[in-house]
CSV table of C-alpha atoms in Angstrom, one decimal:
chain,number,residue,atom,x,y,z
M,30,ALA,CA,-76.9,-124.8,-23.3
M,31,GLN,CA,-73.2,-124.9,-22.8
M,32,SER,CA,-71.1,-121.7,-21.7
M,33,VAL,CA,-67.6,-121.0,-20.9
M,34,ALA,CA,-66.2,-118.4,-17.8
M,35,GLN,CA,-62.8,-116.9,-18.2
M,36,PRO,CA,-62.6,-115.2,-14.5
M,37,GLU,CA,-59.7,-113.2,-15.3
M,38,ASP,CA,-59.6,-110.5,-17.6
M,39,GLN,CA,-56.1,-109.7,-17.2
M,40,VAL,CA,-53.1,-112.0,-16.4
M,41,ASN,CA,-50.1,-110.4,-15.4
M,42,VAL,CA,-46.5,-113.0,-15.0
M,43,ALA,CA,-42.8,-112.2,-15.6
M,44,GLU,CA,-41.2,-113.4,-18.3
M,45,GLY,CA,-39.4,-117.0,-17.4
M,46,ASN,CA,-42.1,-117.7,-15.4
M,47,PRO,CA,-44.8,-120.1,-15.5
M,48,LEU,CA,-48.3,-118.7,-16.6
M,49,THR,CA,-51.7,-120.1,-16.3
M,50,VAL,CA,-54.8,-118.9,-17.7
M,51,LYS,CA,-58.2,-120.1,-16.4
M,52,CYS,CA,-60.8,-121.6,-18.0
M,53,THR,CA,-64.7,-123.3,-16.8
M,54,TYR,CA,-66.9,-124.6,-18.8
M,55,SER,CA,-70.4,-126.2,-18.8
M,56,VAL,CA,-71.9,-128.4,-21.8
M,57,SER,CA,-74.7,-131.1,-21.3
M,58,GLY,CA,-72.7,-133.9,-23.4
M,59,ASN,CA,-69.0,-134.0,-23.8
M,60,PRO,CA,-67.0,-131.4,-24.2
M,61,TYR,CA,-65.1,-130.4,-27.1
M,62,LEU,CA,-62.5,-127.5,-25.9
M,63,PHE,CA,-60.3,-125.5,-27.9
M,64,TRP,CA,-57.5,-122.5,-26.7
M,65,TYR,CA,-57.4,-119.8,-29.3
M,66,VAL,CA,-54.9,-116.8,-29.4
M,67,GLN,CA,-55.5,-113.2,-30.5
M,68,TYR,CA,-52.6,-110.8,-31.6
M,69,PRO,CA,-53.7,-107.5,-31.8
M,70,ASN,CA,-55.6,-106.3,-35.5
M,71,ARG,CA,-55.6,-110.0,-36.3
M,72,GLY,CA,-57.9,-112.6,-36.0
M,73,LEU,CA,-57.9,-115.7,-33.6
M,74,GLN,CA,-55.4,-118.5,-34.2
M,75,PHE,CA,-55.9,-122.0,-33.3
M,76,LEU,CA,-53.9,-123.3,-30.1
M,77,LEU,CA,-55.0,-126.5,-29.1
M,78,LYS,CA,-58.0,-128.6,-28.6
M,79,TYR,CA,-59.4,-131.8,-26.2
M,80,ILE,CA,-61.7,-134.2,-27.8
M,81,THR,CA,-61.0,-137.4,-25.9
M,82,GLY,CA,-57.8,-139.0,-24.7
M,83,ASP,CA,-54.7,-137.7,-22.7
M,84,ASN,CA,-56.2,-135.2,-20.1
M,85,LEU,CA,-53.0,-133.2,-20.7
M,86,VAL,CA,-52.9,-131.8,-24.2
M,87,LYS,CA,-50.0,-130.0,-26.0
M,88,GLY,CA,-50.7,-127.2,-28.7
M,89,SER,CA,-48.6,-124.5,-30.6
M,90,TYR,CA,-46.0,-122.4,-29.5
M,91,GLY,CA,-45.0,-124.6,-25.9
M,92,PHE,CA,-48.6,-124.2,-24.7
M,93,GLU,CA,-50.2,-127.0,-23.0
M,94,ALA,CA,-53.9,-127.6,-21.6
M,95,GLU,CA,-55.1,-129.5,-18.6
M,96,PHE,CA,-58.7,-131.1,-18.8
M,97,ASN,CA,-60.2,-131.8,-15.6
M,98,LYS,CA,-63.8,-133.1,-15.9
M,99,SER,CA,-64.8,-133.1,-12.0
M,100,GLN,CA,-64.0,-129.4,-12.0
M,101,THR,CA,-65.4,-128.8,-15.4
M,102,SER,CA,-61.7,-126.5,-16.2
M,103,PHE,CA,-59.2,-126.7,-19.4
M,104,HIS,CA,-56.9,-124.5,-18.1
M,105,LEU,CA,-53.8,-123.1,-20.4
M,106,LYS,CA,-50.6,-123.5,-19.2
M,107,LYS,CA,-46.8,-122.7,-19.9
M,108,PRO,CA,-43.8,-123.5,-18.5
M,109,SER,CA,-42.0,-120.2,-19.0
M,110,ALA,CA,-43.8,-117.2,-20.8
M,111,LEU,CA,-42.1,-115.6,-23.4
M,112,VAL,CA,-42.9,-111.3,-24.1
M,113,SER,CA,-44.4,-112.4,-27.2
M,114,ASP,CA,-46.8,-114.4,-25.5
M,115,SER,CA,-48.6,-111.2,-24.8
M,116,ALA,CA,-52.0,-111.4,-26.4
M,117,LEU,CA,-55.4,-112.0,-25.9
M,118,TYR,CA,-56.7,-115.8,-25.3
M,119,PHE,CA,-60.2,-117.2,-25.7
M,120,CYS,CA,-61.2,-120.9,-24.3
M,121,ALA,CA,-64.2,-122.6,-26.3
M,122,VAL,CA,-66.4,-125.2,-25.6
M,123,ARG,CA,-69.1,-127.5,-28.0
M,124,ASP,CA,-71.2,-130.0,-27.2
M,125,GLY,CA,-69.4,-132.9,-28.7
M,126,SER,CA,-72.3,-135.2,-28.6
M,127,GLY,CA,-74.1,-134.4,-31.5
M,128,GLY,CA,-76.5,-131.4,-32.6
M,129,SER,CA,-75.3,-127.9,-32.8
M,130,TYR,CA,-71.6,-127.4,-34.1
M,131,ILE,CA,-71.4,-124.0,-33.1
M,132,PRO,CA,-68.7,-123.1,-29.9
M,133,THR,CA,-69.3,-120.9,-27.4
M,134,PHE,CA,-66.4,-118.5,-26.7
M,135,GLY,CA,-65.6,-116.9,-23.5
M,136,ARG,CA,-64.7,-113.4,-23.2
M,137,GLY,CA,-61.1,-113.7,-23.1
M,138,THR,CA,-58.2,-113.0,-20.9
M,139,SER,CA,-55.5,-110.3,-21.8
M,140,LEU,CA,-52.2,-112.0,-21.1
M,141,ILE,CA,-49.6,-109.6,-20.6
M,142,VAL,CA,-45.7,-111.0,-19.9
M,143,HIS,CA,-43.2,-108.2,-18.6
M,144,PRO,CA,-39.5,-108.5,-19.4
F,17,ASP,CA,-51.8,-115.9,-42.1
F,18,THR,CA,-54.3,-118.8,-41.4
F,19,GLY,CA,-55.1,-119.2,-45.5
F,20,VAL,CA,-58.5,-117.3,-44.8
F,21,SER,CA,-58.9,-113.9,-46.0
F,22,GLN,CA,-61.6,-111.5,-45.9
F,23,ASP,CA,-62.3,-108.2,-47.6
F,24,PRO,CA,-62.0,-105.6,-46.9
F,25,ARG,CA,-60.4,-105.0,-43.5
F,26,HIS,CA,-62.1,-102.0,-42.7
F,27,LYS,CA,-65.4,-100.5,-43.3
F,28,ILE,CA,-66.6,-97.2,-42.4
F,29,THR,CA,-70.2,-96.2,-43.4
F,30,LYS,CA,-73.0,-94.1,-42.4
F,31,ARG,CA,-76.2,-95.0,-40.6
F,32,GLY,CA,-78.6,-96.5,-42.8
F,33,GLN,CA,-76.4,-97.7,-45.6
F,34,ASN,CA,-75.8,-101.4,-46.8
F,35,VAL,CA,-72.4,-102.9,-46.3
F,36,THR,CA,-71.0,-106.4,-47.8
F,37,PHE,CA,-68.1,-108.1,-46.4
F,38,ARG,CA,-66.4,-111.2,-48.6
F,39,CYS,CA,-64.6,-114.4,-46.8
F,40,ASP,CA,-62.6,-116.2,-48.6
F,41,PRO,CA,-62.0,-119.8,-46.5
F,42,ILE,CA,-59.4,-122.5,-46.9
F,43,SER,CA,-60.3,-124.0,-50.1
F,44,GLU,CA,-60.5,-127.7,-49.2
F,45,HIS,CA,-62.9,-126.6,-46.3
F,46,ASN,CA,-66.9,-127.4,-46.5
F,47,ARG,CA,-67.8,-125.1,-43.0
F,48,LEU,CA,-67.9,-121.7,-43.0
F,49,TYR,CA,-68.6,-119.6,-40.3
F,50,TRP,CA,-69.0,-115.8,-39.3
F,51,TYR,CA,-68.8,-114.1,-36.1
F,52,ARG,CA,-69.4,-110.7,-34.3
F,53,GLN,CA,-66.8,-109.8,-31.7
F,54,THR,CA,-67.3,-106.4,-29.7
F,55,LEU,CA,-64.5,-105.1,-27.7
F,56,GLY,CA,-63.8,-106.8,-24.5
F,57,GLN,CA,-65.8,-109.5,-25.5
F,58,GLY,CA,-65.4,-113.1,-27.5
F,59,PRO,CA,-66.6,-113.7,-30.7
F,60,GLU,CA,-70.3,-114.7,-31.2
F,61,PHE,CA,-71.8,-116.5,-33.3
F,62,LEU,CA,-73.8,-115.3,-36.3
F,63,THR,CA,-74.2,-118.1,-39.0
F,64,TYR,CA,-72.6,-121.0,-40.3
F,65,PHE,CA,-72.6,-122.8,-43.7
F,66,GLN,CA,-71.9,-126.4,-44.7
F,67,ASN,CA,-70.9,-126.2,-48.4
F,68,GLU,CA,-73.6,-123.4,-49.8
F,69,ALA,CA,-76.2,-124.8,-47.3
F,70,GLN,CA,-76.8,-122.2,-44.8
F,71,LEU,CA,-77.0,-124.6,-41.7
F,72,GLU,CA,-77.7,-122.3,-38.3
F,73,LYS,CA,-78.5,-119.0,-37.7
F,74,SER,CA,-78.2,-117.1,-34.5
F,75,ARG,CA,-81.2,-115.1,-32.7
F,76,LEU,CA,-78.6,-112.1,-32.7
F,77,LEU,CA,-78.8,-112.3,-36.8
F,78,SER,CA,-81.5,-109.8,-37.2
F,79,ASP,CA,-83.8,-109.8,-40.5
F,80,ARG,CA,-81.5,-106.8,-41.9
F,81,PHE,CA,-78.5,-109.3,-42.1
F,82,SER,CA,-78.0,-111.8,-44.6
F,83,ALA,CA,-75.4,-114.2,-45.7
F,84,GLU,CA,-74.8,-116.5,-48.8
F,85,ARG,CA,-71.9,-118.8,-49.7
F,86,PRO,CA,-73.2,-119.5,-53.4
F,87,LYS,CA,-71.0,-122.0,-54.6
F,88,GLY,CA,-69.6,-123.5,-51.5
F,89,SER,CA,-66.4,-121.3,-51.8
F,90,PHE,CA,-66.5,-117.7,-50.5
F,91,SER,CA,-69.3,-116.1,-48.5
F,92,THR,CA,-71.1,-112.8,-48.2
F,93,LEU,CA,-72.3,-110.9,-45.5
F,94,GLU,CA,-74.5,-108.3,-45.8
F,95,ILE,CA,-76.0,-105.6,-43.4
F,96,GLN,CA,-79.0,-103.3,-44.7
F,97,ARG,CA,-79.7,-100.1,-43.0
F,98,THR,CA,-77.0,-100.3,-40.5
F,99,GLU,CA,-77.3,-98.8,-37.2
F,100,GLN,CA,-74.6,-97.6,-34.7
F,101,GLY,CA,-75.0,-101.1,-32.8
F,102,ASP,CA,-73.6,-102.9,-35.6
F,103,SER,CA,-70.0,-101.0,-35.4
F,104,ALA,CA,-68.0,-104.4,-34.3
F,105,MET,CA,-65.5,-106.5,-35.9
F,106,TYR,CA,-66.8,-109.5,-38.3
F,107,LEU,CA,-64.7,-112.4,-38.5
F,108,CYS,CA,-65.4,-115.3,-40.7
F,109,ALA,CA,-63.5,-119.0,-39.8
F,110,SER,CA,-63.7,-122.1,-41.6
F,111,SER,CA,-63.2,-125.6,-40.7
F,112,LEU,CA,-63.2,-129.1,-42.0
F,113,ALA,CA,-65.7,-131.7,-41.0
F,114,GLY,CA,-66.5,-135.2,-41.9
F,115,SER,CA,-64.9,-138.2,-41.8
F,116,THR,CA,-62.4,-140.3,-44.0
F,117,SER,CA,-62.4,-144.3,-43.5
F,118,GLY,CA,-63.9,-143.7,-40.1
F,119,VAL,CA,-61.5,-141.2,-39.1
F,120,ARG,CA,-63.7,-138.5,-37.9
F,121,TYR,CA,-62.2,-135.0,-37.8
F,122,TYR,CA,-63.0,-132.7,-35.3
F,123,ASN,CA,-62.8,-129.6,-36.3
F,124,GLU,CA,-60.8,-126.6,-34.9
F,125,GLN,CA,-61.5,-123.1,-36.8
F,126,PHE,CA,-59.6,-120.9,-38.6
F,127,PHE,CA,-59.8,-117.4,-38.4
F,128,GLY,CA,-59.4,-114.7,-40.9
F,129,PRO,CA,-58.2,-111.5,-39.9
F,130,GLY,CA,-61.4,-109.8,-39.8
F,131,THR,CA,-63.6,-106.8,-41.1
F,132,ARG,CA,-64.1,-104.0,-39.0
F,133,LEU,CA,-67.3,-102.0,-39.3
F,134,THR,CA,-67.4,-98.3,-38.2
F,135,VAL,CA,-71.0,-97.1,-38.6
F,136,LEU,CA,-70.9,-93.5,-38.0
């Protein structure tokens, strides 16, 4: 079984400050980890993924995420938040060891960036 | 715009009616997924296709739900005898899976804008 936890329903940050959106996962095999962003009335857009290699992954719009195997975490980060980053963020995991190709999504974290 | 389109964007229907949604994936993508999303939740997997073959279905997918991808391109999701609990956003996603010259594709999904279903 696989699961994702996004412990914060909402994250508030001031524009220009660094932001972190937290994600922890559980998977029996090798984790493939993803972050998606959803703007109002739009579908999910892919931000970045971790498959293997460097623990720090860089993605779209200046976002990055750090894979931490010992803490089973994959937190999303950005050094300087923009008001336009305000959206709903979803973390997802799937087992990369074979079997099902179905990812499991977290419940989402609403990011609000204040001017 | 991710390149995945869905039609209609909104559907309002009365309980007991049948509805059908369409998804057009990115043309070279061989995998197509259907999800359901309700307010405050992440997408919940319903079913997926590799080319025209439906390979996996969630236990969420009752026998009132059926999906097809007849030529391995577009897909339809039909809900028969709709219930108020079917009200949700239905999302379609596509991805490219496989390998070329020993290089495997680790496939992120590209999502359409969704079809919002309201059952009265």
